[in-house]
C-alpha cells in the first residue's frame, strides 16, 4: 500500500488451486502468492511478477533453516557442522538482532533483509503500519563480526525515527 495506495487489499483464503481459480474467474484483479508454493506444485499465473528486494523486504530470517540441538551433544555439533553456511548465519544474526531490538513478534509489520559481500553485512530494516501510510526504513553496513551490533543499532534507529509509535499502535490493537 505504501507503493500503491490506490489498491484495495482484501483477504483471500483457500489452497493454491482455489486462489488461482478465484483470480482466473475474475473475483480478484491480482493476488499475492508465495513463489515457492507455486513452483513446488508446478503452477504459474498469467502476468506474474516477483515481489522481492529492494522494493519488497521479507520478514526476518526468511529462507534460512535453523536446527536446534543440545550444546552438550558434541557429536551432533560435529555431524551438523557441514550445514552451517557462514554467510547465511551472519545475515540471520543481523536480522534477528534487529527483530529482537524491536521486540517483534505476532503479526507485526517488521521486515529485515541482510546480504553479505566480501566480509561486510548490509542490513535493511523496516517497520510499517498496516495501512502502508507510515513506514520507517533504515540501512547500514558493518563487518561480519559486528552483525548483531548492526541489527541492534538499526532497531534503535527505527524506534527513534517513529517506529516506536507505529509498533505501539500495532501492539495496542491486540495483535
GROMACS .gro file of N, CA and C in nm:
model
  525
    1UNK      N    1   0.081  -0.120   0.000
    1UNK     CA    2   0.000   0.000   0.000
    1UNK      C    3   0.085   0.127   0.000
    2UNK      N    4   0.204   0.116   0.056
    2UNK     CA    5   0.291   0.233   0.054
    2UNK      C    6   0.326   0.270  -0.090
    3UNK      N    7   0.350   0.169  -0.173
    3UNK     CA    8   0.385   0.193  -0.313
    3UNK      C    9   0.263   0.219  -0.401
    4UNK      N   10   0.149   0.157  -0.364
    4UNK     CA   11   0.027   0.168  -0.445
    4UNK      C   12  -0.094   0.195  -0.356
    5UNK      N   13  -0.108   0.319  -0.305
    5UNK     CA   14  -0.220   0.349  -0.216
    5UNK      C   15  -0.356   0.343  -0.285
    6UNK      N   16  -0.357   0.332  -0.417
    6UNK     CA   17  -0.483   0.324  -0.492
    6UNK      C   18  -0.544   0.184  -0.488
    7UNK      N   19  -0.471   0.086  -0.437
    7UNK     CA   20  -0.521  -0.051  -0.434
    7UNK      C   21  -0.611  -0.076  -0.313
    8UNK      N   22  -0.702  -0.169  -0.330
    8UNK     CA   23  -0.784  -0.218  -0.219
    8UNK      C   24  -0.737  -0.359  -0.187
    9UNK      N   25  -0.696  -0.381  -0.065
    9UNK     CA   26  -0.643  -0.511  -0.024
    9UNK      C   27  -0.753  -0.588   0.048
   10UNK      N   28  -0.777  -0.709   0.000
   10UNK     CA   29  -0.879  -0.797   0.057
   10UNK      C   30  -0.815  -0.927   0.102
   11UNK      N   31  -0.881  -0.995   0.195
   11UNK     CA   32  -0.834  -1.126   0.239
   11UNK      C   33  -0.874  -1.231   0.137
   12UNK      N   34  -0.782  -1.322   0.109
   12UNK     CA   35  -0.807  -1.432   0.016
   12UNK      C   36  -0.772  -1.561   0.087
   13UNK      N   37  -0.869  -1.650   0.098
   13UNK     CA   38  -0.848  -1.777   0.168
   13UNK      C   39  -0.861  -1.893   0.069
   14UNK      N   40  -0.804  -2.006   0.108
   14UNK     CA   41  -0.815  -2.126   0.026
   14UNK      C   42  -0.678  -2.179  -0.012
   15UNK      N   43  -0.676  -2.300  -0.068
   15UNK     CA   44  -0.549  -2.356  -0.111
   15UNK      C   45  -0.503  -2.287  -0.240
   16UNK      N   46  -0.389  -2.327  -0.289
   16UNK     CA   47  -0.330  -2.261  -0.406
   16UNK      C   48  -0.424  -2.269  -0.526
   17UNK      N   49  -0.481  -2.386  -0.553
   17UNK     CA   50  -0.571  -2.401  -0.667
   17UNK      C   51  -0.693  -2.310  -0.654
   18UNK      N   52  -0.749  -2.302  -0.533
   18UNK     CA   53  -0.867  -2.218  -0.510
   18UNK      C   54  -0.833  -2.071  -0.534
   19UNK      N   55  -0.719  -2.029  -0.485
   19UNK     CA   56  -0.679  -1.889  -0.501
   19UNK      C   57  -0.658  -1.855  -0.648
   20UNK      N   58  -0.591  -1.944  -0.721
   20UNK     CA   59  -0.570  -1.919  -0.864
   20UNK      C   60  -0.702  -1.919  -0.940
   21UNK      N   61  -0.793  -2.008  -0.905
   21UNK     CA   62  -0.924  -2.012  -0.970
   21UNK      C   63  -0.998  -1.881  -0.947
   22UNK      N   64  -0.993  -1.829  -0.826
   22UNK     CA   65  -1.060  -1.701  -0.796
   22UNK      C   66  -1.002  -1.587  -0.879
   23UNK      N   67  -0.872  -1.592  -0.903
   23UNK     CA   68  -0.810  -1.493  -0.990
   23UNK      C   69  -0.859  -1.509  -1.133
   24UNK      N   70  -0.854  -1.631  -1.184
   24UNK     CA   71  -0.892  -1.658  -1.323
   24UNK      C   72  -1.041  -1.633  -1.347
   25UNK      N   73  -1.124  -1.653  -1.243
   25UNK     CA   74  -1.268  -1.628  -1.257
   25UNK      C   75  -1.304  -1.481  -1.243
   26UNK      N   76  -1.205  -1.395  -1.218
   26UNK     CA   77  -1.230  -1.252  -1.211
   26UNK      C   78  -1.275  -1.201  -1.075
   27UNK      N   79  -1.269  -1.286  -0.973
   27UNK     CA   80  -1.307  -1.238  -0.839
   27UNK      C   81  -1.205  -1.138  -0.785
   28UNK      N   82  -1.082  -1.147  -0.835
   28UNK     CA   83  -0.974  -1.056  -0.796
   28UNK      C   84  -0.902  -1.011  -0.922
   29UNK      N   85  -0.854  -0.887  -0.921
   29UNK     CA   86  -0.776  -0.839  -1.035
   29UNK      C   87  -0.631  -0.884  -1.025
   30UNK      N   88  -0.584  -0.907  -0.902
   30UNK     CA   89  -0.448  -0.955  -0.879
   30UNK      C   90  -0.446  -1.022  -0.742
   31UNK      N   91  -0.354  -1.116  -0.724
   31UNK     CA   92  -0.336  -1.179  -0.594
   31UNK      C   93  -0.186  -1.190  -0.566
   32UNK      N   94  -0.153  -1.202  -0.440
   32UNK     CA   95  -0.014  -1.221  -0.398
   32UNK      C   96  -0.003  -1.362  -0.343
   33UNK      N   97   0.093  -1.436  -0.396
   33UNK     CA   98   0.115  -1.574  -0.352
   33UNK      C   99   0.263  -1.600  -0.338
   34UNK      N  100   0.297  -1.701  -0.261
   34UNK     CA  101   0.437  -1.739  -0.244
   34UNK      C  102   0.487  -1.811  -0.369
   35UNK      N  103   0.594  -1.764  -0.425
   35UNK     CA  104   0.653  -1.826  -0.543
   35UNK      C  105   0.692  -1.971  -0.514
   36UNK      N  106   0.743  -1.996  -0.394
   36UNK     CA  107   0.785  -2.132  -0.360
   36UNK      C  108   0.668  -2.230  -0.368
   37UNK      N  109   0.551  -2.188  -0.323
   37UNK     CA  110   0.433  -2.275  -0.330
   37UNK      C  111   0.392  -2.304  -0.474
   38UNK      N  112   0.393  -2.204  -0.557
   38UNK     CA  113   0.360  -2.223  -0.698
   38UNK      C  114   0.462  -2.315  -0.765
   39UNK      N  115   0.589  -2.290  -0.740
   39UNK     CA  116   0.694  -2.373  -0.800
   39UNK      C  117   0.683  -2.518  -0.755
   40UNK      N  118   0.659  -2.537  -0.627
   40UNK     CA  119   0.650  -2.673  -0.573
   40UNK      C  120   0.540  -2.753  -0.639
   41UNK      N  121   0.429  -2.684  -0.671
   41UNK     CA  122   0.315  -2.751  -0.734
   41UNK      C  123   0.322  -2.749  -0.887
   42UNK      N  124   0.424  -2.685  -0.942
   42UNK     CA  125   0.437  -2.677  -1.087
   42UNK      C  126   0.331  -2.589  -1.150
   43UNK      N  127   0.287  -2.487  -1.078
   43UNK     CA  128   0.182  -2.397  -1.128
   43UNK      C  129   0.239  -2.260  -1.159
   44UNK      N  130   0.163  -2.185  -1.237
   44UNK     CA  131   0.201  -2.048  -1.267
   44UNK      C  132   0.073  -1.966  -1.285
   45UNK      N  133   0.091  -1.839  -1.291
   45UNK     CA  134  -0.021  -1.748  -1.313
   45UNK      C  135   0.016  -1.652  -1.425
   46UNK      N  136  -0.083  -1.605  -1.498
   46UNK     CA  137  -0.052  -1.511  -1.607
   46UNK      C  138   0.000  -1.379  -1.553
   47UNK      N  139   0.090  -1.320  -1.625
   47UNK     CA  140   0.144  -1.188  -1.591
   47UNK      C  141   0.194  -1.180  -1.448
   48UNK      N  142   0.271  -1.278  -1.406
   48UNK     CA  143   0.323  -1.278  -1.270
   48UNK      C  144   0.450  -1.195  -1.260
   49UNK      N  145   0.474  -1.147  -1.140
   49UNK     CA  146   0.595  -1.070  -1.112
   49UNK      C  147   0.640  -1.102  -0.971
   50UNK      N  148   0.770  -1.122  -0.953
   50UNK     CA  149   0.825  -1.148  -0.821
   50UNK      C  150   0.833  -1.018  -0.743
   51UNK      N  151   0.782  -1.020  -0.621
   51UNK     CA  152   0.787  -0.903  -0.533
   51UNK      C  153   0.898  -0.930  -0.431
   52UNK      N  154   1.016  -0.877  -0.457
   52UNK     CA  155   1.130  -0.904  -0.370
   52UNK      C  156   1.214  -0.780  -0.348
   53UNK      N  157   1.324  -0.795  -0.277
   53UNK     CA  158   1.413  -0.681  -0.251
   53UNK      C  159   1.463  -0.620  -0.381
   54UNK      N  160   1.484  -0.492  -0.384
   54UNK     CA  161   1.484  -0.400  -0.272
   54UNK      C  162   1.349  -0.336  -0.240
   55UNK      N  163   1.249  -0.345  -0.330
   55UNK     CA  164   1.120  -0.280  -0.302
   55UNK      C  165   1.040  -0.352  -0.194
   56UNK      N  166   1.042  -0.484  -0.195
   56UNK     CA  167   0.965  -0.563  -0.100
   56UNK      C  168   1.063  -0.642  -0.013
   57UNK      N  169   1.062  -0.613   0.116
   57UNK     CA  170   1.153  -0.681   0.207
   57UNK      C  171   1.080  -0.794   0.279
   58UNK      N  172   1.149  -0.906   0.301
   58UNK     CA  173   1.087  -1.019   0.370
   58UNK      C  174   1.088  -1.002   0.521
   59UNK      N  175   1.015  -1.089   0.587
   59UNK     CA  176   1.024  -1.099   0.732
   59UNK      C  177   1.163  -1.149   0.766
   60UNK      N  178   1.204  -1.126   0.887
   60UNK     CA  179   1.336  -1.166   0.935
   60UNK      C  180   1.356  -1.318   0.923
   61UNK      N  181   1.471  -1.357   0.873
   61UNK     CA  182   1.510  -1.497   0.868
   61UNK      C  183   1.444  -1.580   0.760
   62UNK      N  184   1.376  -1.519   0.668
   62UNK     CA  185   1.308  -1.595   0.563
   62UNK      C  186   1.410  -1.668   0.476
   63UNK      N  187   1.384  -1.793   0.451
   63UNK     CA  188   1.470  -1.874   0.366
   63UNK      C  189   1.584  -1.941   0.439
   64UNK      N  190   1.599  -1.914   0.568
   64UNK     CA  191   1.707  -1.977   0.645
   64UNK      C  192   1.650  -2.093   0.726
   65UNK      N  193   1.726  -2.198   0.734
   65UNK     CA  194   1.687  -2.316   0.810
   65UNK      C  195   1.764  -2.316   0.941
   66UNK      N  196   1.694  -2.333   1.051
   66UNK     CA  197   1.759  -2.340   1.181
   66UNK      C  198   1.742  -2.479   1.241
   67UNK      N  199   1.847  -2.530   1.297
   67UNK     CA  200   1.843  -2.661   1.363
   67UNK      C  201   1.884  -2.641   1.508
   68UNK      N  202   1.802  -2.689   1.599
   68UNK     CA  203   1.833  -2.679   1.742
   68UNK      C  204   1.877  -2.815   1.794
   69UNK      N  205   1.976  -2.811   1.879
   69UNK     CA  206   2.024  -2.933   1.944
   69UNK      C  207   2.091  -2.892   2.074
   70UNK      N  208   2.107  -2.988   2.163
   70UNK     CA  209   2.169  -2.961   2.292
   70UNK      C  210   2.317  -2.933   2.274
   71UNK      N  211   2.364  -2.831   2.343
   71UNK     CA  212   2.506  -2.795   2.334
   71UNK      C  213   2.598  -2.905   2.383
   72UNK      N  214   2.551  -2.985   2.475
   72UNK     CA  215   2.637  -3.089   2.530
   72UNK      C  216   2.649  -3.212   2.440
   73UNK      N  217   2.586  -3.210   2.326
   73UNK     CA  218   2.594  -3.322   2.230
   73UNK      C  219   2.701  -3.290   2.125
   74UNK      N  220   2.825  -3.301   2.164
   74UNK     CA  221   2.937  -3.266   2.076
   74UNK      C  222   2.935  -3.343   1.946
   75UNK      N  223   2.889  -3.469   1.948
   75UNK     CA  224   2.884  -3.547   1.824
   75UNK      C  225   2.786  -3.484   1.724
   76UNK      N  226   2.679  -3.421   1.775
   76UNK     CA  227   2.586  -3.352   1.685
   76UNK      C  228   2.647  -3.225   1.629
   77UNK      N  229   2.720  -3.153   1.712
   77UNK     CA  230   2.788  -3.032   1.665
   77UNK      C  231   2.877  -3.068   1.547
   78UNK      N  232   2.954  -3.173   1.561
   78UNK     CA  233   3.046  -3.214   1.454
   78UNK      C  234   2.970  -3.268   1.332
   79UNK      N  235   2.866  -3.346   1.357
   79UNK     CA  236   2.791  -3.407   1.247
   79UNK      C  237   2.717  -3.302   1.163
   80UNK      N  238   2.669  -3.197   1.228
   80UNK     CA  239   2.589  -3.097   1.158
   80UNK      C  240   2.670  -2.975   1.111
   81UNK      N  241   2.797  -2.972   1.141
   81UNK     CA  242   2.880  -2.856   1.107
   81UNK      C  243   2.877  -2.824   0.958
   82UNK      N  244   2.867  -2.926   0.874
   82UNK     CA  245   2.869  -2.901   0.729
   82UNK      C  246   2.746  -2.823   0.682
   83UNK      N  247   2.640  -2.821   0.763
   83UNK     CA  248   2.519  -2.748   0.726
   83UNK      C  249   2.530  -2.598   0.751
   84UNK      N  250   2.627  -2.558   0.832
   84UNK     CA  251   2.642  -2.417   0.865
   84UNK      C  252   2.699  -2.342   0.745
   85UNK      N  253   2.619  -2.251   0.692
   85UNK     CA  254   2.664  -2.163   0.584
   85UNK      C  255   2.696  -2.029   0.649
   86UNK      N  256   2.822  -1.999   0.660
   86UNK     CA  257   2.868  -1.885   0.739
   86UNK      C  258   2.801  -1.753   0.697
   87UNK      N  259   2.791  -1.728   0.569
   87UNK     CA  260   2.731  -1.602   0.524
   87UNK      C  261   2.585  -1.593   0.564
   88UNK      N  262   2.511  -1.702   0.550
   88UNK     CA  263   2.370  -1.703   0.590
   88UNK      C  264   2.359  -1.683   0.741
   89UNK      N  265   2.444  -1.751   0.818
   89UNK     CA  266   2.440  -1.737   0.963
   89UNK      C  267   2.461  -1.592   1.004
   90UNK      N  268   2.556  -1.526   0.943
   90UNK     CA  269   2.586  -1.386   0.975
   90UNK      C  270   2.468  -1.297   0.940
   91UNK      N  271   2.409  -1.319   0.824
   91UNK     CA  272   2.294  -1.238   0.782
   91UNK      C  273   2.176  -1.257   0.877
   92UNK      N  274   2.147  -1.381   0.912
   92UNK     CA  275   2.036  -1.408   1.004
   92UNK      C  276   2.065  -1.350   1.142
   93UNK      N  277   2.189  -1.352   1.184
   93UNK     CA  278   2.226  -1.293   1.312
   93UNK      C  279   2.192  -1.143   1.313
   94UNK      N  280   2.224  -1.073   1.205
   94UNK     CA  281   2.193  -0.931   1.196
   94UNK      C  282   2.042  -0.908   1.195
   95UNK      N  283   1.971  -0.987   1.115
   95UNK     CA  284   1.825  -0.971   1.105
   95UNK      C  285   1.756  -0.999   1.239
   96UNK      N  286   1.798  -1.106   1.306
   96UNK     CA  287   1.735  -1.143   1.433
   96UNK      C  288   1.765  -1.040   1.542
   97UNK      N  289   1.883  -0.982   1.541
   97UNK     CA  290   1.915  -0.876   1.637
   97UNK      C  291   1.827  -0.755   1.613
   98UNK      N  292   1.799  -0.726   1.487
   98UNK     CA  293   1.708  -0.616   1.452
   98UNK      C  294   1.569  -0.644   1.508
   99UNK      N  295   1.517  -0.763   1.483
   99UNK     CA  296   1.384  -0.801   1.533
   99UNK      C  297   1.380  -0.798   1.685
  100UNK      N  298   1.482  -0.853   1.748
  100UNK     CA  299   1.488  -0.855   1.895
  100UNK      C  300   1.489  -0.713   1.951
  101UNK      N  301   1.565  -0.624   1.888
  101UNK     CA  302   1.572  -0.485   1.934
  101UNK      C  303   1.439  -0.413   1.924
  102UNK      N  304   1.351  -0.462   1.836
  102UNK     CA  305   1.217  -0.403   1.821
  102UNK      C  306   1.112  -0.478   1.902
  103UNK      N  307   1.156  -0.584   1.972
  103UNK     CA  308   1.065  -0.671   2.047
  103UNK      C  309   0.954  -0.722   1.956
  104UNK      N  310   0.993  -0.761   1.835
  104UNK     CA  311   0.897  -0.805   1.735
  104UNK      C  312   0.841  -0.943   1.763
  105UNK      N  313   0.723  -0.963   1.712
  105UNK     CA  314   0.655  -1.091   1.726
  105UNK      C  315   0.516  -1.080   1.668
  106UNK      N  316   0.437  -1.186   1.683
  106UNK     CA  317   0.298  -1.188   1.639
  106UNK      C  318   0.290  -1.154   1.489
  107UNK      N  319   0.202  -1.067   1.452
  107UNK     CA  320   0.185  -1.028   1.312
  107UNK      C  321   0.233  -0.886   1.289
  108UNK      N  322   0.342  -0.852   1.354
  108UNK     CA  323   0.393  -0.716   1.348
  108UNK      C  324   0.459  -0.689   1.213
  109UNK      N  325   0.429  -0.575   1.151
  109UNK     CA  326   0.486  -0.542   1.020
  109UNK      C  327   0.632  -0.497   1.029
  110UNK      N  328   0.719  -0.595   1.052
  110UNK     CA  329   0.864  -0.571   1.061
  110UNK      C  330   0.931  -0.653   0.951
  111UNK      N  331   1.022  -0.590   0.879
  111UNK     CA  332   1.098  -0.660   0.776
  111UNK      C  333   1.246  -0.640   0.802
  112UNK      N  334   1.324  -0.741   0.769
  112UNK     CA  335   1.469  -0.730   0.779
  112UNK      C  336   1.533  -0.812   0.670
  113UNK      N  337   1.627  -0.753   0.599
  113UNK     CA  338   1.691  -0.823   0.487
  113UNK      C  339   1.839  -0.790   0.488
  114UNK      N  340   1.921  -0.892   0.511
  114UNK     CA  341   2.065  -0.873   0.514
  114UNK      C  342   2.129  -0.946   0.397
  115UNK      N  343   2.233  -0.887   0.344
  115UNK     CA  344   2.316  -0.951   0.242
  115UNK      C  345   2.460  -0.947   0.291
  116UNK      N  346   2.542  -1.033   0.232
  116UNK     CA  347   2.681  -1.047   0.274
  116UNK      C  348   2.769  -1.037   0.151
  117UNK      N  349   2.868  -0.950   0.158
  117UNK     CA  350   2.960  -0.937   0.045
  117UNK      C  351   3.098  -0.901   0.096
  118UNK      N  352   3.194  -0.988   0.068
  118UNK     CA  353   3.334  -0.963   0.099
  118UNK      C  354   3.356  -0.925   0.246
  119UNK      N  355   3.292  -1.000   0.336
  119UNK     CA  356   3.311  -0.978   0.479
  119UNK      C  357   3.228  -0.866   0.539
  120UNK      N  358   3.142  -0.805   0.459
  120UNK     CA  359   3.058  -0.694   0.505
  120UNK      C  360   2.911  -0.734   0.500
  121UNK      N  361   2.839  -0.705   0.607
  121UNK     CA  362   2.695  -0.729   0.613
  121UNK      C  363   2.624  -0.598   0.582
  122UNK      N  364   2.526  -0.606   0.492
  122UNK     CA  365   2.441  -0.492   0.459
  122UNK      C  366   2.301  -0.528   0.506
  123UNK      N  367   2.247  -0.451   0.600
  123UNK     CA  368   2.116  -0.479   0.658
  123UNK      C  369   2.020  -0.364   0.628
  124UNK      N  370   1.904  -0.400   0.576
  124UNK     CA  371   1.795  -0.305   0.559
  124UNK      C  372   1.682  -0.350   0.650
  125UNK      N  373   1.632  -0.258   0.729
  125UNK     CA  374   1.523  -0.289   0.821
  125UNK      C  375   1.407  -0.194   0.799
  126UNK      N  376   1.288  -0.243   0.830
  126UNK     CA  377   1.169  -0.164   0.804
  126UNK      C  378   1.061  -0.195   0.907
  127UNK      N  379   0.990  -0.092   0.948
  127UNK     CA  380   0.869  -0.104   1.029
  127UNK      C  381   0.764  -0.020   0.958
  128UNK      N  382   0.644  -0.075   0.943
  128UNK     CA  383   0.537  -0.003   0.874
  128UNK      C  384   0.405  -0.024   0.945
  129UNK      N  385   0.313   0.068   0.924
  129UNK     CA  386   0.178   0.045   0.973
  129UNK      C  387   0.105  -0.042   0.872
  130UNK      N  388  -0.004  -0.104   0.914
  130UNK     CA  389  -0.072  -0.199   0.825
  130UNK      C  390  -0.143  -0.131   0.709
  131UNK      N  391  -0.164  -0.001   0.716
  131UNK     CA  392  -0.227   0.072   0.605
  131UNK      C  393  -0.127   0.115   0.500
  132UNK      N  394   0.001   0.103   0.529
  132UNK     CA  395   0.103   0.142   0.433
  132UNK      C  396   0.126   0.292   0.425
  133UNK      N  397   0.072   0.365   0.521
  133UNK     CA  398   0.085   0.510   0.519
  133UNK      C  399   0.218   0.553   0.579
  134UNK      N  400   0.249   0.498   0.694
  134UNK     CA  401   0.372   0.535   0.763
  134UNK      C  402   0.469   0.417   0.761
  135UNK      N  403   0.593   0.447   0.737
  135UNK     CA  404   0.695   0.344   0.743
  135UNK      C  405   0.828   0.410   0.777
  136UNK      N  406   0.912   0.332   0.841
  136UNK     CA  407   1.048   0.375   0.872
  136UNK      C  408   1.140   0.268   0.815
  137UNK      N  409   1.227   0.311   0.726
  137UNK     CA  410   1.320   0.218   0.660
  137UNK      C  411   1.461   0.270   0.681
  138UNK      N  412   1.550   0.180   0.726
  138UNK     CA  413   1.689   0.218   0.753
  138UNK      C  414   1.780   0.115   0.688
  139UNK      N  415   1.903   0.155   0.665
  139UNK     CA  416   2.001   0.065   0.603
  139UNK      C  417   2.139   0.107   0.648
  140UNK      N  418   2.225   0.007   0.672
  140UNK     CA  419   2.364   0.035   0.705
  140UNK      C  420   2.445  -0.093   0.689
  141UNK      N  421   2.575  -0.080   0.702
  141UNK     CA  422   2.665  -0.194   0.686
  141UNK      C  423   2.757  -0.205   0.808
  142UNK      N  424   2.816  -0.324   0.822
  142UNK     CA  425   2.913  -0.348   0.929
  142UNK      C  426   2.996  -0.470   0.891
  143UNK      N  427   3.111  -0.485   0.953
  143UNK     CA  428   3.188  -0.608   0.933
  143UNK      C  429   3.109  -0.728   0.986
  144UNK      N  430   3.135  -0.845   0.931
  144UNK     CA  431   3.060  -0.965   0.967
  144UNK      C  432   3.062  -0.992   1.116
  145UNK      N  433   3.172  -0.966   1.184
  145UNK     CA  434   3.179  -0.995   1.327
  145UNK      C  435   3.100  -0.896   1.412
  146UNK      N  436   3.039  -0.796   1.349
  146UNK     CA  437   2.957  -0.697   1.418
  146UNK      C  438   2.811  -0.704   1.370
  147UNK      N  439   2.771  -0.818   1.314
  147UNK     CA  440   2.636  -0.831   1.257
  147UNK      C  441   2.527  -0.805   1.360
  148UNK      N  442   2.540  -0.864   1.478
  148UNK     CA  443   2.438  -0.845   1.581
  148UNK      C  444   2.434  -0.700   1.627
  149UNK      N  445   2.549  -0.638   1.640
  149UNK     CA  446   2.553  -0.497   1.679
  149UNK      C  447   2.483  -0.410   1.574
  150UNK      N  448   2.504  -0.444   1.448
  150UNK     CA  449   2.439  -0.371   1.339
  150UNK      C  450   2.287  -0.381   1.351
  151UNK      N  451   2.236  -0.502   1.372
  151UNK     CA  452   2.092  -0.520   1.385
  151UNK      C  453   2.035  -0.443   1.504
  152UNK      N  454   2.103  -0.449   1.617
  152UNK     CA  455   2.057  -0.377   1.736
  152UNK      C  456   2.059  -0.226   1.714
  153UNK      N  457   2.166  -0.178   1.651
  153UNK     CA  458   2.177  -0.034   1.625
  153UNK      C  459   2.068   0.015   1.531
  154UNK      N  460   2.039  -0.062   1.426
  154UNK     CA  461   1.934  -0.021   1.333
  154UNK      C  462   1.796  -0.026   1.398
  155UNK      N  463   1.775  -0.120   1.489
  155UNK     CA  464   1.648  -0.125   1.562
  155UNK      C  465   1.629   0.003   1.642
  156UNK      N  466   1.733   0.047   1.710
  156UNK     CA  467   1.722   0.171   1.788
  156UNK      C  468   1.699   0.291   1.697
  157UNK      N  469   1.761   0.289   1.580
  157UNK     CA  470   1.740   0.398   1.484
  157UNK      C  471   1.595   0.402   1.437
  158UNK      N  472   1.539   0.286   1.408
  158UNK     CA  473   1.398   0.278   1.366
  158UNK      C  474   1.307   0.332   1.475
  159UNK      N  475   1.331   0.287   1.597
  159UNK     CA  476   1.247   0.332   1.709
  159UNK      C  477   1.253   0.483   1.724
  160UNK      N  478   1.372   0.540   1.710
  160UNK     CA  479   1.390   0.684   1.723
  160UNK      C  480   1.331   0.766   1.610
  161UNK      N  481   1.309   0.703   1.495
  161UNK     CA  482   1.255   0.774   1.378
  161UNK      C  483   1.104   0.755   1.361
  162UNK      N  484   1.037   0.707   1.464
  162UNK     CA  485   0.892   0.692   1.455
  162UNK      C  486   0.843   0.549   1.460
  163UNK      N  487   0.933   0.453   1.456
  163UNK     CA  488   0.894   0.313   1.460
  163UNK      C  489   0.828   0.274   1.591
  164UNK      N  490   0.871   0.337   1.701
  164UNK     CA  491   0.812   0.305   1.832
  164UNK      C  492   0.663   0.336   1.833
  165UNK      N  493   0.626   0.450   1.779
  165UNK     CA  494   0.485   0.487   1.775
  165UNK      C  495   0.404   0.390   1.689
  166UNK      N  496   0.460   0.351   1.577
  166UNK     CA  497   0.392   0.255   1.489
  166UNK      C  498   0.372   0.122   1.561
  167UNK      N  499   0.477   0.071   1.622
  167UNK     CA  500   0.469  -0.057   1.691
  167UNK      C  501   0.376  -0.051   1.812
  168UNK      N  502   0.379   0.060   1.885
  168UNK     CA  503   0.287   0.076   1.999
  168UNK      C  504   0.143   0.066   1.953
  169UNK      N  505   0.112   0.126   1.839
  169UNK     CA  506  -0.024   0.119   1.784
  169UNK      C  507  -0.059  -0.023   1.744
  170UNK      N  508   0.032  -0.092   1.678
  170UNK     CA  509   0.006  -0.230   1.634
  170UNK      C  510  -0.016  -0.320   1.756
  171UNK      N  511   0.075  -0.310   1.854
  171UNK     CA  512   0.061  -0.393   1.974
  171UNK      C  513  -0.064  -0.357   2.052
  172UNK      N  514  -0.099  -0.229   2.051
  172UNK     CA  515  -0.220  -0.184   2.121
  172UNK      C  516  -0.347  -0.232   2.057
  173UNK      N  517  -0.340  -0.271   1.929
  173UNK     CA  518  -0.460  -0.317   1.859
  173UNK      C  519  -0.490  -0.464   1.887
  174UNK      N  520  -0.411  -0.526   1.975
  174UNK     CA  521  -0.439  -0.664   2.015
  174UNK      C  522  -0.383  -0.769   1.922
  175UNK      N  523  -0.268  -0.742   1.860
  175UNK     CA  524  -0.211  -0.840   1.767
  175UNK      C  525  -0.183  -0.972   1.833
   0.00000   0.00000   0.00000
